[in-house]
Amino acid sequence: GAVVSQHPSRVICKSGTSVKIECRSLDFQATTMFWYRQFPKQSLMLMATSNEGSKATYEQGVEKDKFLINHASLTLSTLTVTSAHPEDSSFYICSASTFSGGTRQAFQETQYFGPGTRLLVL
Amino acid sequence: AQTVTQSQPEMSVQEAETVTLSCTYDTSESNYYLFWYKQPPSRQMILVIRQEAYKQQNATENRFSVNFQKAAKSFSLKISDSQLGDTAMYFCAFMTQGAQKLVFGQGTRLTINP
């Protein structure tokens, strides 16, 4: 259980174009999804937190107009990199979290990660 | 702000040996969760083990176990009978109860040699 998929796994695009990355929770409903960026040999950097049906919350320094996030359903969130430039080339990872079983308190304690998307902007 | 520190950038052991990865964290909160994630060369992040701070008993998952020392704010991961497939980056992570964000350490690159 708790499988998260991402599509595409890798994408190459020209500078100035937009790229959309999908993140899906396949066997559970994810009230919250997260988008990370990871540079080579570094840790994950949180970009934004996305709650279903509401606007995403962006981390400091992340341009919300450049990285558009939509979380329209409990199983799908999308990240669109608008007007991509070579410096946007990176590995993007999404994660999804769910409610703890057996409790009425909405406490989400475990994030399950997608396989990541490698973006290369030429 | 919470911080997570992994002081061992790289480690290397022989197959079948036992290895311990260190993690310390800093927080003023009393209710929180701690995690170890594994990122193999495929770059898929895989949950290895999870510990609730209110539980005194150390979590175990087959060959993986933790040594959780709450007073010392230490959360080390022990891998017993290490296998070649354990070769990966290992990230320690922290989350306070009620918060949604994970705070990650810098990672430890573990290599298991045949």
PDB file of C-alpha atoms in Angstrom:
ATOM      1  CA  GLY A   1       0.000   0.000   0.000  1.00  0.00           C
ATOM      2  CA  ALA A   2       0.835   3.728  -0.068  1.00  0.00           C
ATOM      3  CA  VAL A   3       2.098   3.894  -3.639  1.00  0.00           C
ATOM      4  CA  VAL A   4       2.777   7.221  -5.288  1.00  0.00           C
ATOM      5  CA  SER A   5       3.454   7.598  -8.992  1.00  0.00           C
ATOM      6  CA  GLN A   6       4.961  10.455 -10.951  1.00  0.00           C
ATOM      7  CA  HIS A   7       4.792  11.202 -14.631  1.00  0.00           C
ATOM      8  CA  PRO A   8       6.868  11.728 -16.636  1.00  0.00           C
ATOM      9  CA  SER A   9       9.966  10.117 -15.182  1.00  0.00           C
ATOM     10  CA  ARG A  10      12.175  12.340 -17.291  1.00  0.00           C
ATOM     11  CA  VAL A  11      11.569  15.241 -19.633  1.00  0.00           C
ATOM     12  CA  ILE A  12      13.713  17.373 -21.878  1.00  0.00           C
ATOM     13  CA  CYS A  13      12.355  20.700 -23.025  1.00  0.00           C
ATOM     14  CA  LYS A  14      13.470  23.893 -24.697  1.00  0.00           C
ATOM     15  CA  SER A  15      14.070  27.047 -22.754  1.00  0.00           C
ATOM     16  CA  GLY A  16      10.921  29.145 -22.497  1.00  0.00           C
ATOM     17  CA  THR A  17       8.451  26.282 -22.642  1.00  0.00           C
ATOM     18  CA  SER A  18       6.283  24.989 -19.798  1.00  0.00           C
ATOM     19  CA  VAL A  19       6.421  21.514 -18.356  1.00  0.00           C
ATOM     20  CA  LYS A  20       3.773  19.755 -16.276  1.00  0.00           C
ATOM     21  CA  ILE A  21       4.601  16.968 -13.817  1.00  0.00           C
ATOM     22  CA  GLU A  22       1.854  14.790 -12.349  1.00  0.00           C
ATOM     23  CA  CYS A  23       1.872  13.153  -8.942  1.00  0.00           C
ATOM     24  CA  ARG A  24      -0.731  10.522  -8.101  1.00  0.00           C
ATOM     25  CA  SER A  25      -1.494   8.545  -4.979  1.00  0.00           C
ATOM     26  CA  LEU A  26      -2.574   5.177  -6.357  1.00  0.00           C
ATOM     27  CA  ASP A  27      -4.065   3.358  -3.401  1.00  0.00           C
ATOM     28  CA  PHE A  28      -4.923   6.001  -0.848  1.00  0.00           C
ATOM     29  CA  GLN A  29      -6.413   9.443  -0.628  1.00  0.00           C
ATOM     30  CA  ALA A  30      -3.793  12.081  -0.041  1.00  0.00           C
ATOM     31  CA  THR A  31      -5.086  15.205   1.602  1.00  0.00           C
ATOM     32  CA  THR A  32      -1.646  16.738   1.421  1.00  0.00           C
ATOM     33  CA  MET A  33       1.002  16.509  -1.235  1.00  0.00           C
ATOM     34  CA  PHE A  34       4.477  17.966  -1.198  1.00  0.00           C
ATOM     35  CA  TRP A  35       6.856  18.986  -3.946  1.00  0.00           C
ATOM     36  CA  TYR A  36      10.600  18.801  -3.493  1.00  0.00           C
ATOM     37  CA  ARG A  37      13.612  19.629  -5.548  1.00  0.00           C
ATOM     38  CA  GLN A  38      16.854  17.738  -5.222  1.00  0.00           C
ATOM     39  CA  PHE A  39      20.227  18.789  -6.560  1.00  0.00           C
ATOM     40  CA  PRO A  40      22.937  16.167  -7.165  1.00  0.00           C
ATOM     41  CA  LYS A  41      24.349  14.682  -3.983  1.00  0.00           C
ATOM     42  CA  GLN A  42      22.207  16.929  -1.817  1.00  0.00           C
ATOM     43  CA  SER A  43      19.222  16.528   0.418  1.00  0.00           C
ATOM     44  CA  LEU A  44      15.638  17.270  -0.541  1.00  0.00           C
ATOM     45  CA  MET A  45      14.525  20.875  -0.596  1.00  0.00           C
ATOM     46  CA  LEU A  46      10.829  21.447   0.053  1.00  0.00           C
ATOM     47  CA  MET A  47       9.285  23.745  -2.535  1.00  0.00           C
ATOM     48  CA  ALA A  48       5.628  23.767  -1.536  1.00  0.00           C
ATOM     49  CA  THR A  49       2.884  22.038   0.390  1.00  0.00           C
ATOM     50  CA  SER A  50      -0.365  21.369  -1.402  1.00  0.00           C
ATOM     51  CA  ASN A  51      -3.673  20.645   0.281  1.00  0.00           C
ATOM     52  CA  GLU A  52      -6.585  19.338  -1.762  1.00  0.00           C
ATOM     53  CA  GLY A  53      -8.937  22.086  -2.821  1.00  0.00           C
ATOM     54  CA  SER A  54      -6.861  24.965  -1.557  1.00  0.00           C
ATOM     55  CA  LYS A  55      -3.920  27.045  -2.704  1.00  0.00           C
ATOM     56  CA  ALA A  56      -0.448  25.677  -2.224  1.00  0.00           C
ATOM     57  CA  THR A  57       1.838  27.074   0.439  1.00  0.00           C
ATOM     58  CA  TYR A  58       5.251  27.907  -0.971  1.00  0.00           C
ATOM     59  CA  GLU A  59       8.537  27.915   0.885  1.00  0.00           C
ATOM     60  CA  GLN A  60      10.509  31.084   1.133  1.00  0.00           C
ATOM     61  CA  GLY A  61      12.433  31.797  -2.038  1.00  0.00           C
ATOM     62  CA  VAL A  62      10.257  29.632  -4.295  1.00  0.00           C
ATOM     63  CA  GLU A  63       8.525  31.611  -7.036  1.00  0.00           C
ATOM     64  CA  LYS A  64       4.866  30.667  -7.017  1.00  0.00           C
ATOM     65  CA  ASP A  65       4.289  32.150 -10.464  1.00  0.00           C
ATOM     66  CA  LYS A  66       7.037  30.001 -11.892  1.00  0.00           C
ATOM     67  CA  PHE A  67       6.151  26.774 -10.130  1.00  0.00           C
ATOM     68  CA  LEU A  68       2.382  26.413 -10.387  1.00  0.00           C
ATOM     69  CA  ILE A  69       0.856  23.751  -8.198  1.00  0.00           C
ATOM     70  CA  ASN A  70      -2.640  22.376  -8.494  1.00  0.00           C
ATOM     71  CA  HIS A  71      -4.186  19.816  -6.147  1.00  0.00           C
ATOM     72  CA  ALA A  72      -7.621  19.336  -7.617  1.00  0.00           C
ATOM     73  CA  SER A  73      -8.419  15.916  -6.187  1.00  0.00           C
ATOM     74  CA  LEU A  74      -7.411  13.642  -3.335  1.00  0.00           C
ATOM     75  CA  THR A  75      -5.256  11.561  -5.659  1.00  0.00           C
ATOM     76  CA  LEU A  76      -3.666  14.064  -8.025  1.00  0.00           C
ATOM     77  CA  SER A  77      -1.376  17.047  -7.747  1.00  0.00           C
ATOM     78  CA  THR A  78       0.444  18.734 -10.605  1.00  0.00           C
ATOM     79  CA  LEU A  79       3.526  20.920 -10.745  1.00  0.00           C
ATOM     80  CA  THR A  80       3.926  23.136 -13.788  1.00  0.00           C
ATOM     81  CA  VAL A  81       7.273  24.751 -14.408  1.00  0.00           C
ATOM     82  CA  THR A  82       6.434  27.810 -16.470  1.00  0.00           C
ATOM     83  CA  SER A  83       8.843  29.420 -18.920  1.00  0.00           C
ATOM     84  CA  ALA A  84      11.513  26.927 -17.974  1.00  0.00           C
ATOM     85  CA  HIS A  85      15.164  27.931 -18.059  1.00  0.00           C
ATOM     86  CA  PRO A  86      18.329  25.827 -17.802  1.00  0.00           C
ATOM     87  CA  GLU A  87      18.688  26.701 -14.111  1.00  0.00           C
ATOM     88  CA  ASP A  88      15.352  24.918 -13.522  1.00  0.00           C
ATOM     89  CA  SER A  89      16.966  21.650 -14.562  1.00  0.00           C
ATOM     90  CA  SER A  90      16.783  19.375 -11.562  1.00  0.00           C
ATOM     91  CA  PHE A  91      15.226  16.293 -10.018  1.00  0.00           C
ATOM     92  CA  TYR A  92      11.690  16.954  -8.781  1.00  0.00           C
ATOM     93  CA  ILE A  93      10.068  14.634  -6.268  1.00  0.00           C
ATOM     94  CA  CYS A  94       6.538  14.616  -4.928  1.00  0.00           C
ATOM     95  CA  SER A  95       5.244  12.983  -1.804  1.00  0.00           C
ATOM     96  CA  ALA A  96       1.806  12.356  -0.392  1.00  0.00           C
ATOM     97  CA  SER A  97       0.520  11.908   3.099  1.00  0.00           C
ATOM     98  CA  THR A  98      -2.603  10.450   4.587  1.00  0.00           C
ATOM     99  CA  PHE A  99      -4.444  10.444   7.864  1.00  0.00           C
ATOM    100  CA  SER A 100      -3.334   8.201  10.664  1.00  0.00           C
ATOM    101  CA  GLY A 101      -5.621   5.198  11.020  1.00  0.00           C
ATOM    102  CA  GLY A 102      -7.677   4.813  14.123  1.00  0.00           C
ATOM    103  CA  THR A 103      -7.751   8.425  15.152  1.00  0.00           C
ATOM    104  CA  ARG A 104     -10.146  11.233  14.430  1.00  0.00           C
ATOM    105  CA  GLN A 105      -7.371  13.765  14.653  1.00  0.00           C
ATOM    106  CA  ALA A 106      -6.145  14.812  11.274  1.00  0.00           C
ATOM    107  CA  PHE A 107      -2.523  14.047  11.885  1.00  0.00           C
ATOM    108  CA  GLN A 108      -0.475  13.166   8.890  1.00  0.00           C
ATOM    109  CA  GLU A 109       2.710  11.556  10.034  1.00  0.00           C
ATOM    110  CA  THR A 110       4.138   9.681   7.101  1.00  0.00           C
ATOM    111  CA  GLN A 111       5.029  10.900   3.644  1.00  0.00           C
ATOM    112  CA  TYR A 112       5.235   8.447   0.759  1.00  0.00           C
ATOM    113  CA  PHE A 113       7.341   9.497  -2.168  1.00  0.00           C
ATOM    114  CA  GLY A 114       6.993   9.262  -5.904  1.00  0.00           C
ATOM    115  CA  PRO A 115       9.897   8.024  -8.041  1.00  0.00           C
ATOM    116  CA  GLY A 116      10.852  11.513  -9.144  1.00  0.00           C
ATOM    117  CA  THR A 117      11.058  13.409 -12.421  1.00  0.00           C
ATOM    118  CA  ARG A 118      14.306  14.444 -14.004  1.00  0.00           C
ATOM    119  CA  LEU A 119      13.891  17.743 -15.857  1.00  0.00           C
ATOM    120  CA  LEU A 120      16.470  18.970 -18.324  1.00  0.00           C
ATOM    121  CA  VAL A 121      15.960  22.383 -19.899  1.00  0.00           C
ATOM    122  CA  LEU A 122      18.074  23.074 -22.963  1.00  0.00           C
TER     123      LEU A 122
ATOM    124  CA  ALA B   1      13.461  25.993  14.133  1.00  0.00           C
ATOM    125  CA  GLN B   2      14.047  22.286  14.026  1.00  0.00           C
ATOM    126  CA  THR B   3      17.286  20.972  12.601  1.00  0.00           C
ATOM    127  CA  VAL B   4      18.509  17.493  11.760  1.00  0.00           C
ATOM    128  CA  THR B   5      22.193  16.647  11.592  1.00  0.00           C
ATOM    129  CA  GLN B   6      23.812  13.597  10.061  1.00  0.00           C
ATOM    130  CA  SER B   7      27.488  13.798  10.869  1.00  0.00           C
ATOM    131  CA  GLN B   8      28.658  10.962   8.611  1.00  0.00           C
ATOM    132  CA  PRO B   9      28.669  12.015   4.934  1.00  0.00           C
ATOM    133  CA  GLU B  10      29.864   8.600   3.809  1.00  0.00           C
ATOM    134  CA  MET B  11      30.230   5.119   5.252  1.00  0.00           C
ATOM    135  CA  SER B  12      31.398   1.840   3.830  1.00  0.00           C
ATOM    136  CA  VAL B  13      31.166  -1.675   5.254  1.00  0.00           C
ATOM    137  CA  GLN B  14      31.506  -5.241   4.078  1.00  0.00           C
ATOM    138  CA  GLU B  15      28.506  -7.348   3.254  1.00  0.00           C
ATOM    139  CA  ALA B  16      26.968  -9.108   6.298  1.00  0.00           C
ATOM    140  CA  GLU B  17      28.456  -6.608   8.725  1.00  0.00           C
ATOM    141  CA  THR B  18      26.421  -4.396  11.019  1.00  0.00           C
ATOM    142  CA  VAL B  19      26.501  -0.645  10.499  1.00  0.00           C
ATOM    143  CA  THR B  20      25.075   2.250  12.504  1.00  0.00           C
ATOM    144  CA  LEU B  21      24.165   5.598  10.987  1.00  0.00           C
ATOM    145  CA  SER B  22      24.007   8.604  13.298  1.00  0.00           C
ATOM    146  CA  CYS B  23      21.373  11.314  13.470  1.00  0.00           C
ATOM    147  CA  THR B  24      20.806  14.091  15.961  1.00  0.00           C
ATOM    148  CA  TYR B  25      18.076  16.664  15.967  1.00  0.00           C
ATOM    149  CA  ASP B  26      17.203  19.840  17.758  1.00  0.00           C
ATOM    150  CA  THR B  27      13.696  20.766  18.843  1.00  0.00           C
ATOM    151  CA  SER B  28      11.793  22.250  21.745  1.00  0.00           C
ATOM    152  CA  GLU B  29       8.709  20.223  20.908  1.00  0.00           C
ATOM    153  CA  SER B  30       7.704  17.175  22.937  1.00  0.00           C
ATOM    154  CA  ASN B  31       5.483  15.426  20.410  1.00  0.00           C
ATOM    155  CA  TYR B  32       7.074  14.515  17.115  1.00  0.00           C
ATOM    156  CA  TYR B  33       7.952  11.768  14.680  1.00  0.00           C
ATOM    157  CA  LEU B  34      11.312  10.612  13.381  1.00  0.00           C
ATOM    158  CA  PHE B  35      11.996   8.770  10.158  1.00  0.00           C
ATOM    159  CA  TRP B  36      14.747   7.113   8.198  1.00  0.00           C
ATOM    160  CA  TYR B  37      14.379   7.158   4.436  1.00  0.00           C
ATOM    161  CA  LYS B  38      16.561   5.308   1.950  1.00  0.00           C
ATOM    162  CA  GLN B  39      17.350   6.626  -1.531  1.00  0.00           C
ATOM    163  CA  PRO B  40      19.039   3.994  -3.716  1.00  0.00           C
ATOM    164  CA  PRO B  41      20.636   4.830  -7.079  1.00  0.00           C
ATOM    165  CA  SER B  42      17.164   4.764  -8.655  1.00  0.00           C
ATOM    166  CA  ARG B  43      16.488   7.879  -6.513  1.00  0.00           C
ATOM    167  CA  GLN B  44      13.165   6.515  -5.253  1.00  0.00           C
ATOM    168  CA  MET B  45      12.741   7.575  -1.634  1.00  0.00           C
ATOM    169  CA  ILE B  46      11.773   4.571   0.472  1.00  0.00           C
ATOM    170  CA  LEU B  47      10.576   4.703   4.063  1.00  0.00           C
ATOM    171  CA  VAL B  48      12.805   2.468   6.159  1.00  0.00           C
ATOM    172  CA  ILE B  49      11.516   3.006   9.658  1.00  0.00           C
ATOM    173  CA  ARG B  50       9.439   5.387  11.748  1.00  0.00           C
ATOM    174  CA  GLN B  51       9.516   6.263  15.443  1.00  0.00           C
ATOM    175  CA  GLU B  52       6.919   8.101  17.489  1.00  0.00           C
ATOM    176  CA  ALA B  53       8.551  10.247  20.164  1.00  0.00           C
ATOM    177  CA  TYR B  54       6.028   9.261  22.806  1.00  0.00           C
ATOM    178  CA  LYS B  55       6.968   5.600  22.464  1.00  0.00           C
ATOM    179  CA  GLN B  56       9.879   4.474  24.593  1.00  0.00           C
ATOM    180  CA  GLN B  57      10.333   1.231  22.712  1.00  0.00           C
ATOM    181  CA  ASN B  58      12.729   1.439  19.789  1.00  0.00           C
ATOM    182  CA  ALA B  59      11.184   0.709  16.398  1.00  0.00           C
ATOM    183  CA  THR B  60      12.381  -2.307  14.423  1.00  0.00           C
ATOM    184  CA  GLU B  61      11.739  -3.478  10.869  1.00  0.00           C
ATOM    185  CA  ASN B  62      13.428  -6.774  10.094  1.00  0.00           C
ATOM    186  CA  ARG B  63      17.167  -6.007   9.814  1.00  0.00           C
ATOM    187  CA  PHE B  64      16.641  -2.330  10.576  1.00  0.00           C
ATOM    188  CA  SER B  65      16.348  -0.955  14.082  1.00  0.00           C
ATOM    189  CA  VAL B  66      16.746   2.398  15.749  1.00  0.00           C
ATOM    190  CA  ASN B  67      18.305   3.586  18.962  1.00  0.00           C
ATOM    191  CA  PHE B  68      16.073   6.467  20.029  1.00  0.00           C
ATOM    192  CA  GLN B  69      17.496   8.541  22.867  1.00  0.00           C
ATOM    193  CA  LYS B  70      14.964  11.300  23.463  1.00  0.00           C
ATOM    194  CA  ALA B  71      16.883  13.152  26.140  1.00  0.00           C
ATOM    195  CA  ALA B  72      19.989  13.206  23.987  1.00  0.00           C
ATOM    196  CA  LYS B  73      17.934  13.985  20.850  1.00  0.00           C
ATOM    197  CA  SER B  74      19.596  11.138  19.048  1.00  0.00           C
ATOM    198  CA  PHE B  75      18.055   8.742  16.532  1.00  0.00           C
ATOM    199  CA  SER B  76      20.551   6.289  15.062  1.00  0.00           C
ATOM    200  CA  LEU B  77      19.786   3.567  12.540  1.00  0.00           C
ATOM    201  CA  LYS B  78      21.326   0.117  12.832  1.00  0.00           C
ATOM    202  CA  ILE B  79      21.426  -2.171   9.838  1.00  0.00           C
ATOM    203  CA  SER B  80      22.207  -5.782  10.698  1.00  0.00           C
ATOM    204  CA  ASP B  81      23.518  -8.391   8.280  1.00  0.00           C
ATOM    205  CA  SER B  82      23.995  -5.701   5.634  1.00  0.00           C
ATOM    206  CA  GLN B  83      23.259  -6.603   2.022  1.00  0.00           C
ATOM    207  CA  LEU B  84      24.430  -5.203  -1.277  1.00  0.00           C
ATOM    208  CA  GLY B  85      20.946  -3.822  -1.836  1.00  0.00           C
ATOM    209  CA  ASP B  86      21.327  -1.636   1.229  1.00  0.00           C
ATOM    210  CA  THR B  87      23.721   0.570  -0.736  1.00  0.00           C
ATOM    211  CA  ALA B  88      21.986   3.954  -0.848  1.00  0.00           C
ATOM    212  CA  MET B  89      21.764   7.447   0.562  1.00  0.00           C
ATOM    213  CA  TYR B  90      20.067   7.415   3.938  1.00  0.00           C
ATOM    214  CA  PHE B  91      18.192  10.459   5.173  1.00  0.00           C
ATOM    215  CA  CYS B  92      17.077  11.067   8.722  1.00  0.00           C
ATOM    216  CA  ALA B  93      13.947  13.224   8.972  1.00  0.00           C
ATOM    217  CA  PHE B  94      11.879  14.897  11.675  1.00  0.00           C
ATOM    218  CA  MET B  95       8.306  16.146  11.878  1.00  0.00           C
ATOM    219  CA  THR B  96       6.491  17.774  14.765  1.00  0.00           C
ATOM    220  CA  GLN B  97       2.977  16.675  15.587  1.00  0.00           C
ATOM    221  CA  GLY B  98       0.476  18.943  13.894  1.00  0.00           C
ATOM    222  CA  ALA B  99       2.993  20.165  11.349  1.00  0.00           C
ATOM    223  CA  GLN B 100       3.083  18.798   7.853  1.00  0.00           C
ATOM    224  CA  LYS B 101       6.663  19.391   6.863  1.00  0.00           C
ATOM    225  CA  LEU B 102       9.533  16.971   7.066  1.00  0.00           C
ATOM    226  CA  VAL B 103      12.915  18.361   8.048  1.00  0.00           C
ATOM    227  CA  PHE B 104      15.675  16.317   6.446  1.00  0.00           C
ATOM    228  CA  GLY B 105      19.277  15.784   7.411  1.00  0.00           C
ATOM    229  CA  GLN B 106      22.067  16.109   4.893  1.00  0.00           C
ATOM    230  CA  GLY B 107      22.186  12.384   4.232  1.00  0.00           C
ATOM    231  CA  THR B 108      24.734   9.589   4.664  1.00  0.00           C
ATOM    232  CA  ARG B 109      25.972   7.726   1.636  1.00  0.00           C
ATOM    233  CA  LEU B 110      26.271   4.054   2.607  1.00  0.00           C
ATOM    234  CA  THR B 111      28.146   1.584   0.455  1.00  0.00           C
ATOM    235  CA  ILE B 112      28.005  -2.144   1.098  1.00  0.00           C
ATOM    236  CA  ASN B 113      30.999  -3.914  -0.401  1.00  0.00           C
ATOM    237  CA  PRO B 114      30.954  -7.560  -1.507  1.00  0.00           C
TER     238      PRO B 114
END
